XYZ file of C-alpha atoms in Angstrom:
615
model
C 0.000 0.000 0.000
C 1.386 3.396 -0.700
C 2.056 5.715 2.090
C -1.289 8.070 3.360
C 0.863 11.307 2.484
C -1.663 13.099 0.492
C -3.911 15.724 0.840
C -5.652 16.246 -2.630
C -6.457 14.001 -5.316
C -3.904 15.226 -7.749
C -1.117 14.217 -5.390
C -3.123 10.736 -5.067
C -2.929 10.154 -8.637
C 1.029 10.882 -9.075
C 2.048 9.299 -5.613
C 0.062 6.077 -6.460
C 1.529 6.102 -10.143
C 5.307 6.941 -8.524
C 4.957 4.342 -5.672
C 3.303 1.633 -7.376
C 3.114 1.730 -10.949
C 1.323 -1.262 -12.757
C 1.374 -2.303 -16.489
C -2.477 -2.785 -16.357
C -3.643 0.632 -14.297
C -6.684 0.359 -16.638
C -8.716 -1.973 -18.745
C -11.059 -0.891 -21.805
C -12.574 -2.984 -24.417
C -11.501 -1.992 -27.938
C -11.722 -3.856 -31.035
C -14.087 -6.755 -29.366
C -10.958 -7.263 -26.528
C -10.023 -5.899 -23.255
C -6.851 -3.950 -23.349
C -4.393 -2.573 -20.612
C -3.040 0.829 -20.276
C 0.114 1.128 -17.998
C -0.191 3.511 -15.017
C 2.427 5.386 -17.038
C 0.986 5.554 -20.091
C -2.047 6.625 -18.513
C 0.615 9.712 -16.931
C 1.278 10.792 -20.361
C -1.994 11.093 -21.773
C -3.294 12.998 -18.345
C -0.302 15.392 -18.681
C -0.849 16.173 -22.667
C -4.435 16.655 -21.925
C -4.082 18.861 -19.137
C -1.516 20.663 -21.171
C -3.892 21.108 -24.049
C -7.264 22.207 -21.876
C -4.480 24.734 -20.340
C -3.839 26.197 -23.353
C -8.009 26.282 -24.328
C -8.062 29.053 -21.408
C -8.444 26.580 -18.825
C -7.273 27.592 -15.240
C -7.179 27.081 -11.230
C -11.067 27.518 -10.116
C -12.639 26.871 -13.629
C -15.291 23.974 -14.495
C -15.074 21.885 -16.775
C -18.201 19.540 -17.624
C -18.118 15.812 -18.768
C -21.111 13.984 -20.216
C -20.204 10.266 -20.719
C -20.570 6.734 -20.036
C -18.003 5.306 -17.850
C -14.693 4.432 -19.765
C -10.821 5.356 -19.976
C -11.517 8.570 -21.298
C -14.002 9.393 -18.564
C -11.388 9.056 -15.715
C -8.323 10.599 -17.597
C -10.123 13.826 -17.887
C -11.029 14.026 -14.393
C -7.642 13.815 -13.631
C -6.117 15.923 -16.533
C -8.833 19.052 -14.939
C -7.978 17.815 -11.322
C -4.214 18.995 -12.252
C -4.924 22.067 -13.457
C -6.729 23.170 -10.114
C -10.167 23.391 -12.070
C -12.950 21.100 -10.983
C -15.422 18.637 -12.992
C -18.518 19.234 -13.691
C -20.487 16.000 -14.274
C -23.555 15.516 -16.262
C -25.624 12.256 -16.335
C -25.760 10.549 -19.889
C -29.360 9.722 -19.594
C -30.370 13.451 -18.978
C -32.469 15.691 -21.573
C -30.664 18.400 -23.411
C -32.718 21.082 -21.049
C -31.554 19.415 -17.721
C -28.087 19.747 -19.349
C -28.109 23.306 -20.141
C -29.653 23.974 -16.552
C -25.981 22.522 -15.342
C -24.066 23.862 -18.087
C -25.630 27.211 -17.144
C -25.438 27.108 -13.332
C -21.926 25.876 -13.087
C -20.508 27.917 -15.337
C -18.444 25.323 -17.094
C -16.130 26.711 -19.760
C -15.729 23.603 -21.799
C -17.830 20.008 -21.958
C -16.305 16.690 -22.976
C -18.879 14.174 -24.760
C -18.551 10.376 -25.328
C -20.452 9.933 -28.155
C -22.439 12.013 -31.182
C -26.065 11.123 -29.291
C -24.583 13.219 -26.014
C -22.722 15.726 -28.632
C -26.400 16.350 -30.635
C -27.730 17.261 -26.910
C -24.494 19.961 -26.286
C -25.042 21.086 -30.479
C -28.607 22.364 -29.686
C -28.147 24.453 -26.317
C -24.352 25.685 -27.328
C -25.938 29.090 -28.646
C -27.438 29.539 -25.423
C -24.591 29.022 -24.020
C -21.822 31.764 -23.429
C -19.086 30.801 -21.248
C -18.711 27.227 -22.910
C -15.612 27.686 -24.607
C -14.604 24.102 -26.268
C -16.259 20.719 -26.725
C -14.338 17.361 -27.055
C -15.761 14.580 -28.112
C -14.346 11.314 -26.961
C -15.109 9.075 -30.132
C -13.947 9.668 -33.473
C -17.190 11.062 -35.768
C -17.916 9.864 -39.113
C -16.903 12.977 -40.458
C -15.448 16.395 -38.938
C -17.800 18.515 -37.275
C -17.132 22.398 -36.944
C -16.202 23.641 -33.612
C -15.385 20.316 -32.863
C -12.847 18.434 -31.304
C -11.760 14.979 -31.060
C -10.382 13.736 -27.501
C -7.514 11.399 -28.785
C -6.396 13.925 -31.544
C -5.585 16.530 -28.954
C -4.196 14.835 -26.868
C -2.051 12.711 -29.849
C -1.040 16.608 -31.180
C 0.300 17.857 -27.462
C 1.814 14.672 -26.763
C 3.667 14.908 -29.797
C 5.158 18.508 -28.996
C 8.735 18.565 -27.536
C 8.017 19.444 -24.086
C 7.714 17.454 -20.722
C 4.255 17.862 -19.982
C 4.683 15.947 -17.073
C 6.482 17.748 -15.458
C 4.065 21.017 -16.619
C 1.130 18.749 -14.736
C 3.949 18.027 -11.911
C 4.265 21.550 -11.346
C 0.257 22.569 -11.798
C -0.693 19.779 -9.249
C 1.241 21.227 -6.448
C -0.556 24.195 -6.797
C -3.524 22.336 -5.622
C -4.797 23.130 -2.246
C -7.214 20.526 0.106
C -9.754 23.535 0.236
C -9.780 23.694 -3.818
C -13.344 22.324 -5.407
C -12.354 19.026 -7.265
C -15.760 18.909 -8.318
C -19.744 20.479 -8.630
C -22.275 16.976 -8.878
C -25.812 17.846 -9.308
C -28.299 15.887 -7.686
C -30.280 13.265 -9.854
C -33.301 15.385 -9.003
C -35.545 12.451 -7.278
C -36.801 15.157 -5.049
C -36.808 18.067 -7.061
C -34.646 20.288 -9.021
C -31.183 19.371 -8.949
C -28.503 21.099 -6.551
C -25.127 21.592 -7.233
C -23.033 19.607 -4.265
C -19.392 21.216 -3.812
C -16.864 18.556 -3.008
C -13.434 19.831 -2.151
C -10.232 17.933 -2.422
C -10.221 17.340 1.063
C -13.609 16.418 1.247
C -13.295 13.179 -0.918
C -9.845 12.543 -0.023
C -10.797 12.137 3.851
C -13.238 9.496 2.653
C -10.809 7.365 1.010
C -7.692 7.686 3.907
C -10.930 6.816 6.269
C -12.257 3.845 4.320
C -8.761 2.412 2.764
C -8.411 0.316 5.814
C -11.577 -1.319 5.609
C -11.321 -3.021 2.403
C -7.545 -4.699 2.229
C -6.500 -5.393 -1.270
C -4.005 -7.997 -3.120
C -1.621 -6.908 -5.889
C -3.595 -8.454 -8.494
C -7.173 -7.275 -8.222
C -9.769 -6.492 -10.620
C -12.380 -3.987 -10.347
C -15.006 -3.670 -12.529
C -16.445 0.225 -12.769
C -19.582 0.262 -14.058
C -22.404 2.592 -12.045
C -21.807 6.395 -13.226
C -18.817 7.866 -12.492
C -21.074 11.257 -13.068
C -22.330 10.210 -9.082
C -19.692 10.259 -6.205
C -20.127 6.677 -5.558
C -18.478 4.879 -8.364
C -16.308 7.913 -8.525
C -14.837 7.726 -5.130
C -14.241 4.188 -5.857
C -12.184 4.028 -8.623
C -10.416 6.957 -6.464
C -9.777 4.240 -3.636
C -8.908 1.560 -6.315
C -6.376 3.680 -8.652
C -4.698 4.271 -4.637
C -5.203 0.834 -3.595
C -3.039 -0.625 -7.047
C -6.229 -1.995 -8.154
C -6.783 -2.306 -11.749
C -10.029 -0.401 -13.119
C -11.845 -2.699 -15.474
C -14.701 -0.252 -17.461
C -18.074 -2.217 -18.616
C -19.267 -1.372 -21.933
C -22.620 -0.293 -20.506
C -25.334 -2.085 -17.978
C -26.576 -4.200 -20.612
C -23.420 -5.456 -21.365
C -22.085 -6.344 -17.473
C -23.214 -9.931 -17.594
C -20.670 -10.745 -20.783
C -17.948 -8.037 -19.809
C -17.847 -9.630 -16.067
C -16.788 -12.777 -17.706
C -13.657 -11.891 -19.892
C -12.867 -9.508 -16.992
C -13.239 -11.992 -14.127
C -12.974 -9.266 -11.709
C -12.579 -9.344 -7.585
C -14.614 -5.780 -6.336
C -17.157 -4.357 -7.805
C -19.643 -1.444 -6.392
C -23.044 -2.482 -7.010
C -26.469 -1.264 -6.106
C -29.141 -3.692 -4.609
C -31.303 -3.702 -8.439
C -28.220 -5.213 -9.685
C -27.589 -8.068 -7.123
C -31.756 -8.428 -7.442
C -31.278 -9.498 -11.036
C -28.558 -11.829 -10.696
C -30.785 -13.923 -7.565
C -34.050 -13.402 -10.167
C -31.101 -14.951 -12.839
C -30.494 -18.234 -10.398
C -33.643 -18.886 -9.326
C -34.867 -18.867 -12.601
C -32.532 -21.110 -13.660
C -33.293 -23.711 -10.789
C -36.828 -23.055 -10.994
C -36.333 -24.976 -14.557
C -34.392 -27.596 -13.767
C -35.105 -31.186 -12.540
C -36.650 -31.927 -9.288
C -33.488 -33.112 -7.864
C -31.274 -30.637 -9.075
C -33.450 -27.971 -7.204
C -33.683 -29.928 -3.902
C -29.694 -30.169 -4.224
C -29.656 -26.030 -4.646
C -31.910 -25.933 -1.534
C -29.481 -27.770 0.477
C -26.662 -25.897 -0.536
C -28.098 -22.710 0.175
C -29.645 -23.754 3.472
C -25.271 -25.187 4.352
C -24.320 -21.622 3.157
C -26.316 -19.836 5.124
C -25.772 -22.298 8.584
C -22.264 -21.511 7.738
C -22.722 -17.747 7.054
C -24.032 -17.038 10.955
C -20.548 -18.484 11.991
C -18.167 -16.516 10.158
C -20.320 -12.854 9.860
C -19.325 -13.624 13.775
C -15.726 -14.554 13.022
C -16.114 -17.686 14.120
C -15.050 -21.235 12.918
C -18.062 -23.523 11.924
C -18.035 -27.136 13.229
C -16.331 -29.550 11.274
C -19.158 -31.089 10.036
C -20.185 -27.829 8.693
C -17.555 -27.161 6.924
C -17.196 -30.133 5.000
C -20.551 -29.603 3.946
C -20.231 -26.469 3.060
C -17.169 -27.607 1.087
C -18.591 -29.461 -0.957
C -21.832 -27.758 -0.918
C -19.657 -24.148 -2.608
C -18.086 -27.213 -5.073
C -21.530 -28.323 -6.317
C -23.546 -24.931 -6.271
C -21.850 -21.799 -4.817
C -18.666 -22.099 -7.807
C -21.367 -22.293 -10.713
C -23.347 -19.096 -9.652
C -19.871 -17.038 -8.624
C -18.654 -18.087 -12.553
C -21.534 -16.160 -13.689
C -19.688 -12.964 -12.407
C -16.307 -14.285 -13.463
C -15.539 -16.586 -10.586
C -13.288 -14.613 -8.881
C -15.161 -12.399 -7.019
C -13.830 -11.006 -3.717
C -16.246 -8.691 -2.215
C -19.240 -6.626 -3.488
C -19.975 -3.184 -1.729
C -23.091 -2.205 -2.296
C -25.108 1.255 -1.883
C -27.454 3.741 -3.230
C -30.210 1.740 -2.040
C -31.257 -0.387 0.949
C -30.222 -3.900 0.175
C -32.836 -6.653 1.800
C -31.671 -8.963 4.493
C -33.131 -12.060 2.433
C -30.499 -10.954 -0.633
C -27.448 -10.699 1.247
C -27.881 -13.475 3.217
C -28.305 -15.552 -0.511
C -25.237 -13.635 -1.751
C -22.682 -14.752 1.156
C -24.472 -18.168 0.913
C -22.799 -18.580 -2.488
C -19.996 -16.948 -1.553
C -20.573 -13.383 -2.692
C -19.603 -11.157 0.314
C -21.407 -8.297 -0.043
C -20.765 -5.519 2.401
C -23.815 -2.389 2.500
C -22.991 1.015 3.622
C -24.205 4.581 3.394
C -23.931 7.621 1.858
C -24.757 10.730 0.531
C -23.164 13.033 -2.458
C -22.489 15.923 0.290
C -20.536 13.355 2.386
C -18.114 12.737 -0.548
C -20.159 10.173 0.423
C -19.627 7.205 2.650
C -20.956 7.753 6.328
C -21.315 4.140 7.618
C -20.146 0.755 6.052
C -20.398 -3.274 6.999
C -16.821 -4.559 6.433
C -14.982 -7.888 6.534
C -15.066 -8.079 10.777
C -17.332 -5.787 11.284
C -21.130 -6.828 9.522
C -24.348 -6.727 10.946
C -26.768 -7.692 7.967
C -29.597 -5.246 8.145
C -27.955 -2.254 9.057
C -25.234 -0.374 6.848
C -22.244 -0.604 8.839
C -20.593 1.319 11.518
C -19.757 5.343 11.159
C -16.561 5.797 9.403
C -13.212 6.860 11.510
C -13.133 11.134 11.779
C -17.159 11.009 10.847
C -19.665 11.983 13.706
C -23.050 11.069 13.786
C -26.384 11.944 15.730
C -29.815 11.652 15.426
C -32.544 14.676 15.781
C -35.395 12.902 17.087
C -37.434 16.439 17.370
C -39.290 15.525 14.128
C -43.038 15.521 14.303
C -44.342 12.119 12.779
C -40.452 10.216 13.093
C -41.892 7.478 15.572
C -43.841 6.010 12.851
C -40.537 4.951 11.572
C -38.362 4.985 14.151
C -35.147 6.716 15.393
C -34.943 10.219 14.012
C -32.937 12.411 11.377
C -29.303 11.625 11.011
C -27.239 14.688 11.727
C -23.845 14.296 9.888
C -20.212 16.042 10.695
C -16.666 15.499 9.730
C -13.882 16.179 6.617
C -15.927 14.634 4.193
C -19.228 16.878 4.027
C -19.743 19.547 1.657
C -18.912 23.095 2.067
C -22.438 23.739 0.746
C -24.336 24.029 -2.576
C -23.150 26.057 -5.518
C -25.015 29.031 -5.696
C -27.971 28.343 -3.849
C -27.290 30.223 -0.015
C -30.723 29.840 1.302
C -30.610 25.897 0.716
C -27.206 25.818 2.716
C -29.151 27.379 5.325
C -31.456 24.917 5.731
C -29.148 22.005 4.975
C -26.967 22.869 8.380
C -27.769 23.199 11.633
C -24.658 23.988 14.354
C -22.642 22.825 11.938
C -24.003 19.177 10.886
C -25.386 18.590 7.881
C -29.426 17.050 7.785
C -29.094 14.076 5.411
C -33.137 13.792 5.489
C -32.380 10.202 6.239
C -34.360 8.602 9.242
C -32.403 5.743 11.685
C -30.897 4.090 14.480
C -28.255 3.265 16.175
C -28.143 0.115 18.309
C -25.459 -0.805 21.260
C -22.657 -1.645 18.940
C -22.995 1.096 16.899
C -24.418 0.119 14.000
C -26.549 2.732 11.899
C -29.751 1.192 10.758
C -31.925 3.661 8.372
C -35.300 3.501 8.681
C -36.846 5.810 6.298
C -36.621 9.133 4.776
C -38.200 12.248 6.409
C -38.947 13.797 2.467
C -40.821 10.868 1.544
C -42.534 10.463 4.797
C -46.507 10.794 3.623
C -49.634 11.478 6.043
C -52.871 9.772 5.064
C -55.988 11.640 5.683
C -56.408 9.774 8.807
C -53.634 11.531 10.368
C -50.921 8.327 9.871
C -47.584 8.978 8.911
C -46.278 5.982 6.266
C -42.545 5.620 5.361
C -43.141 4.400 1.784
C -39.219 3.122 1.851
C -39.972 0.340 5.059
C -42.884 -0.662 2.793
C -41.205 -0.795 -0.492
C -37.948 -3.096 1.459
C -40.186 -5.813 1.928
C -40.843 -6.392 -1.531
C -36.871 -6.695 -2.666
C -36.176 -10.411 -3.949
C -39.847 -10.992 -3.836
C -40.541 -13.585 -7.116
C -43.961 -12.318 -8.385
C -42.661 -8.900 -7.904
C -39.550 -6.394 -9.812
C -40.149 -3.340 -8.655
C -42.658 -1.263 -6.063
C -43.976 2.177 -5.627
C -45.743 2.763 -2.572
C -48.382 5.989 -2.668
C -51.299 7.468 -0.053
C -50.005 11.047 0.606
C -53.249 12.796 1.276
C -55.575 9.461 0.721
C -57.532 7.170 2.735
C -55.523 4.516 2.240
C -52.311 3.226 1.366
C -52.051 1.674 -2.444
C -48.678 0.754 -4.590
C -48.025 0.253 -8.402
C -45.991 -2.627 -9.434
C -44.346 -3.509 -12.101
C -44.262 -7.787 -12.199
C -41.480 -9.707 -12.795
C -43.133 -11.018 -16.125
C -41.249 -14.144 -16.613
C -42.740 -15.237 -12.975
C -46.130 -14.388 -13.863
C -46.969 -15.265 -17.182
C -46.039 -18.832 -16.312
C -48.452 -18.625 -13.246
C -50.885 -17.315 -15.682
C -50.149 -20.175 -18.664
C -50.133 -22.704 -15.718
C -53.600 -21.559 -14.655
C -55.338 -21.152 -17.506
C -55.563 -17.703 -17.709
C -55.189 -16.608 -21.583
C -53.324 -13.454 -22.718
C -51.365 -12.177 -26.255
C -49.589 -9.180 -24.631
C -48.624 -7.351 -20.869
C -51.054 -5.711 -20.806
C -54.026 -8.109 -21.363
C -52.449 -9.717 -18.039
C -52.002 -6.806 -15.703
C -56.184 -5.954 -16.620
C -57.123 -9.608 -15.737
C -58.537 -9.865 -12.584
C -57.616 -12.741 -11.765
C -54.177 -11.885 -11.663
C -54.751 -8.737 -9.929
C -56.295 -10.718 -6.799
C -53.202 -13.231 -7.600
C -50.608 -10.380 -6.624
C -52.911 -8.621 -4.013
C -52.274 -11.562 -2.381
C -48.905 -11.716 -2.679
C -48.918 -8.248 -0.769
C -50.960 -9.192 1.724
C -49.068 -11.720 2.727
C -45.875 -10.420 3.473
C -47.564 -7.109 4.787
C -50.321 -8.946 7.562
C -48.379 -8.238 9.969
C -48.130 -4.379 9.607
C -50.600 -1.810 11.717
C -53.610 -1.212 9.812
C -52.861 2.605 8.759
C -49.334 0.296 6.891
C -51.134 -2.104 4.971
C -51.256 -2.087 1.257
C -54.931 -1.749 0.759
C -54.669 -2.094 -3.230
C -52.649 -2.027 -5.889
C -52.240 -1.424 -10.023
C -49.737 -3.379 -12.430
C -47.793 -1.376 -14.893
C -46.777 -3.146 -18.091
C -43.428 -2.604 -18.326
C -40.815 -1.974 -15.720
C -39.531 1.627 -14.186
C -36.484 2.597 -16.851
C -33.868 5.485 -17.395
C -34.834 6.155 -21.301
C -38.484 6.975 -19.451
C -37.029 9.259 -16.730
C -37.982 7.251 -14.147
C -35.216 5.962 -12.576
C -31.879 8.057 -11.757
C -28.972 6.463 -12.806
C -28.151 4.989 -9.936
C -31.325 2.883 -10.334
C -33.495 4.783 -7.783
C -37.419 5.477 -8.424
C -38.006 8.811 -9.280
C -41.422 9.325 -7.515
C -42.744 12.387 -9.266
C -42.049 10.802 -12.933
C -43.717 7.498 -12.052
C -46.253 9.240 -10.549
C -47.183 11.723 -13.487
C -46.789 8.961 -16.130
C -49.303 6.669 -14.201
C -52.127 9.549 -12.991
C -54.898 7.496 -14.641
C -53.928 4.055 -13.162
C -53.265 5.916 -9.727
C -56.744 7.689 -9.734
C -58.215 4.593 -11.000
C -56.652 2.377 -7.449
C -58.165 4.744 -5.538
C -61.113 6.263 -6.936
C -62.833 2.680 -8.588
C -61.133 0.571 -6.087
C -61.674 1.666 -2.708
C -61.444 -0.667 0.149
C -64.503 -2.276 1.462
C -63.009 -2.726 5.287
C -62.683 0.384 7.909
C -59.714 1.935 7.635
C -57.358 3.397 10.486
């Protein structure tokens, strides 16, 4: 491990190239293969391209904007405008042309840097509108030269081939840097509203990796896999952490293509959210669910050794002997074939973003996927609390980071309905405040900690537990507060059931859409009897609307009356990005869903009201 000398991220990138440089820094597929760039190589090309946006105007305090996918090009910007004391500007892929200007605008960014001519059309139709937007890359080569235009590789390729040591021009730039410099301006996905722009400092994100680096010990040969947006902080603090660490940085060629890219990368770490690890359990089970009758009692076995054997070691403790030779053989037969869908060589998973269900990581470390939850925001840079090898309490996300102080607010009216109270959050890694926006910082602080909106818990070990959000709290009009987030966790892994969106603000009752996991029900509907050509021929039938009521009921009976799920409406397709209705890190956007399903939501509750009192 290199030494913990550093105090902004430009001196983490040259002290981690200078104290352990690697052959295969990064790995990017090109021509159908993956293909390693040294840690030097990847040196060069930072320093030319920090030479050449220095020459576009670019200086200490400017922004510079990126639009892209995650790949090579992505991170060797961030660094090439990290060295020049400007910050990065990130902009979401999936997001209209108008949400982009609004950033473009706001920040003030002086140049952008596309990926490909679909993000570069979105830039070519607000660029009039905008005036301090100097210079546009674009990362891939276009058909044809466009004016005003230019390509990523070129410039770099035409300053590299200039007789000067731009190394040592970036050498001398970077220790200009100062901790209290902005390395960057992220703007909220906008689940909640219009999107705020978070300040992270240098400091700020590099206190999160010095107090996390520890955690998560690393071998010389590790593989990670970057695939969530490096436009949010989470992936982008990793691949920070991994680039220190000596880990290589193995970029997917988008989500669709992580099942295929996982196996000719075979990699060790990954970041994941919980949507990703719920689609590779829906993959298995699906699987078993087809094969012979003793093939799936043999999978039922194994998982019931793996997770006997689980409560021993999340305890650190050595399972009987017995145990362990049938878990043994139990990881030989079952637990090896679903880890080779991920590449087989998979170390840990560290997943966030999203609450991840007790039921799912307890399957995961049952075939030998560790998978370690913690929690975060983008104005804590962002990890707060995180389960780690030693330290795991499934259920909760982790203990509070070293140099990170935590405490809850329970002075919120209507917070015992979910229990605990606001988390109140202080240390090196929260944000200096929003760009531009002083009355928000005003109410985002209070003595000095910053109100993450999050609701939770602390128990006697101190592990945070977070038990709803105080923003999507909702009052029926009986007077009953309802997290919608307690509700929706219950539903995560659930077979009949891919995603859930629970609703009642204002109403007599509480109802949810859901969008089926289709493969699951239109075999319950083929083995029944029930006919249908299409989706949505089976989300109208009635029977299979009382089929999936009663799938909710059952795993909400036990709830308080004011809780339970009183009815529901199917959608015939699932949540998605291309329909704005998921952020990009895989989160419901409520208001979308909402507004594209009015009718169906006025329908649950206007033709379908309960017949039973309600609380």
């Amino acid at each position: 491990m290199a030494r913990k000398d550093f105090h902004t991220l430009t001196e983490l990138f040259l002290k981690a190239i200078d104290e352990r440089p690697k052959p295969a820094a990064f790995l990017s597929k090109l021509e159908g293969k993956y293909r390693a760039l040294s840690s030097q190589r990847a040196l060069e090309m930072v320093a030319a391209l920090a030479a050449a946006l220095d020459h576009r105007g670019i200086q200490r305090g400017d922004r510079v904007a990126v639009v892209s996918e995650n790949r090579l090009e992505w991170a060797l910007t961030d660094f090439a405008v990290l060295g020049l004391g400007a910050a990065i500007v990130p902009i979401y892929p999936t997001l209209l042309d108008l949400d982009m200007e609004y950033i473009l605008r706001d920040s003030g960014a002086k140049g952008i840097v596309c990926s490909t001519e679909k993000q570069l059309a979105k830039v070519l139709k607000i660029r009039d509108r905008l005036t301090d937007l100097g210079f546009i890359l674009l990362m891939d080569r276009p058909a044809t030269p466009l004016e005003g235009v230019e390509v990523w590789h070129e410039v770099v390729d035409s300053m590299a081939k200039r007789e000067t040591n731009w190394v040592e021009f970036l050498r001398g730039k970077a220790g200009e840097a100062r901790p209290g410099d902005t390395a960057s301006i992220l703007y909220t996905s906008g689940t909640m509203g219009q999107p705020k722009g978070v300040i992270l400092t240098h400091a700020n994100l590099v206190s999160n990796i010095l107090a996390t680096q520890g955690l998560f010990p690393f071998d010389d040969d590790e593989v990670a896999m970057s695939f969530l947006p490096l436009s949010h902080v989470y992936e982008r603090m990793l691949d920070y952490y991994y680039f220190w660490a000596g880990v290589s940085i193995a970029y997917a060629e988008s989500f669709e293509a992580l099942p295929q890219n996982m196996l000719e990368v075979r990699p060790t770490v990954m970041g994941v959210v919980p949507r990703v690890l719920e689609k590779v359990h829906d993959r298995v089970m699906e699987t078993v669910r087809q094969s012979s009758s003793s093939r799936q009692k043999l999978f039922r076995w194994a998982l019931g050794v793996g997770k006997r054997h689980f409560v021993y070691t999340a305890q650190s403790h050595t399972p009987p002997f017995a145990l362990r030779f049938q878990h043994m053989l139990a990881d030989r037969l079952v637990g090896s074939k679903v880890r080779a869908r991920m590449g087989g060589r998979i170390k840990k998973l560290i997943s966030g973003s999203a609450p991840l269900s007790r039921d799912l990581a307890e399957f995961c470390f049952a075939v030998g996927l560790p998978v370690y939850e913690g929690y975060g925001l983008t104005e804590t840079s962002p990890v707060i609390a995180v389960n780690c090898p030693g330290a795991l309490k499934l259920g909760t996300v982790g203990r509070v980071i070293p140099g990170v102080e935590v405490k809850l607010d329970e002075t919120l009216q209507g917070q015992e309905s979910a229990g605990g109270g606001e988390i109140l959050v202080r240390g090196p890694n929260v944000t200096p405040g929003y760009f531009h926006m002083d009355e928000e910082n005003r109410r985002a602080f209070a003595d000095g900690w910053f109100r993450t909106g999050d609701l939770g818990a602390i128990d006697a070990n101190g592990f945070l537990r977070i038990t709803g959000r105080i923003k999507s709290l909702f009052k029926t009009s009986g007077g009953k507060y309802v997290s919608p987030e307690k509700l929706e966790n219950l539903f995560q892994g659930h077979p009949y059931i891919s995603q859930i969106l629970i609703l009642g603000e204002s109403r007599r009752f509480v109802s949810a859409l859901i969008a089926p996991n289709y493969a699951r029900l239109e075999d319950h509907a083929r083995c029944h009897g029930i006919a249908f050509k299409e989706r949505a021929d089976l989300v109208r039938n009635p029977d299979i609307l009382a089929f999936m009521q009663e799938q909710v009921d059952d795993l909400t009976a036990m709830l308080p009356p004011h809780e339970r799920i009183r009815q529901i409406g199917l959608v015939p397709r699932e949540f998605n990005t291309d329909d704005g209705e998921l952020s990009a890190t895989q989160k419901i956007k409520r208001n979308v869903v909402e507004e594209h399903f009015h009718d169906l939501i006025e329908e649950i509750y206007f033709r379908h009201a309960p017949q039973a009192q309600l609380a």
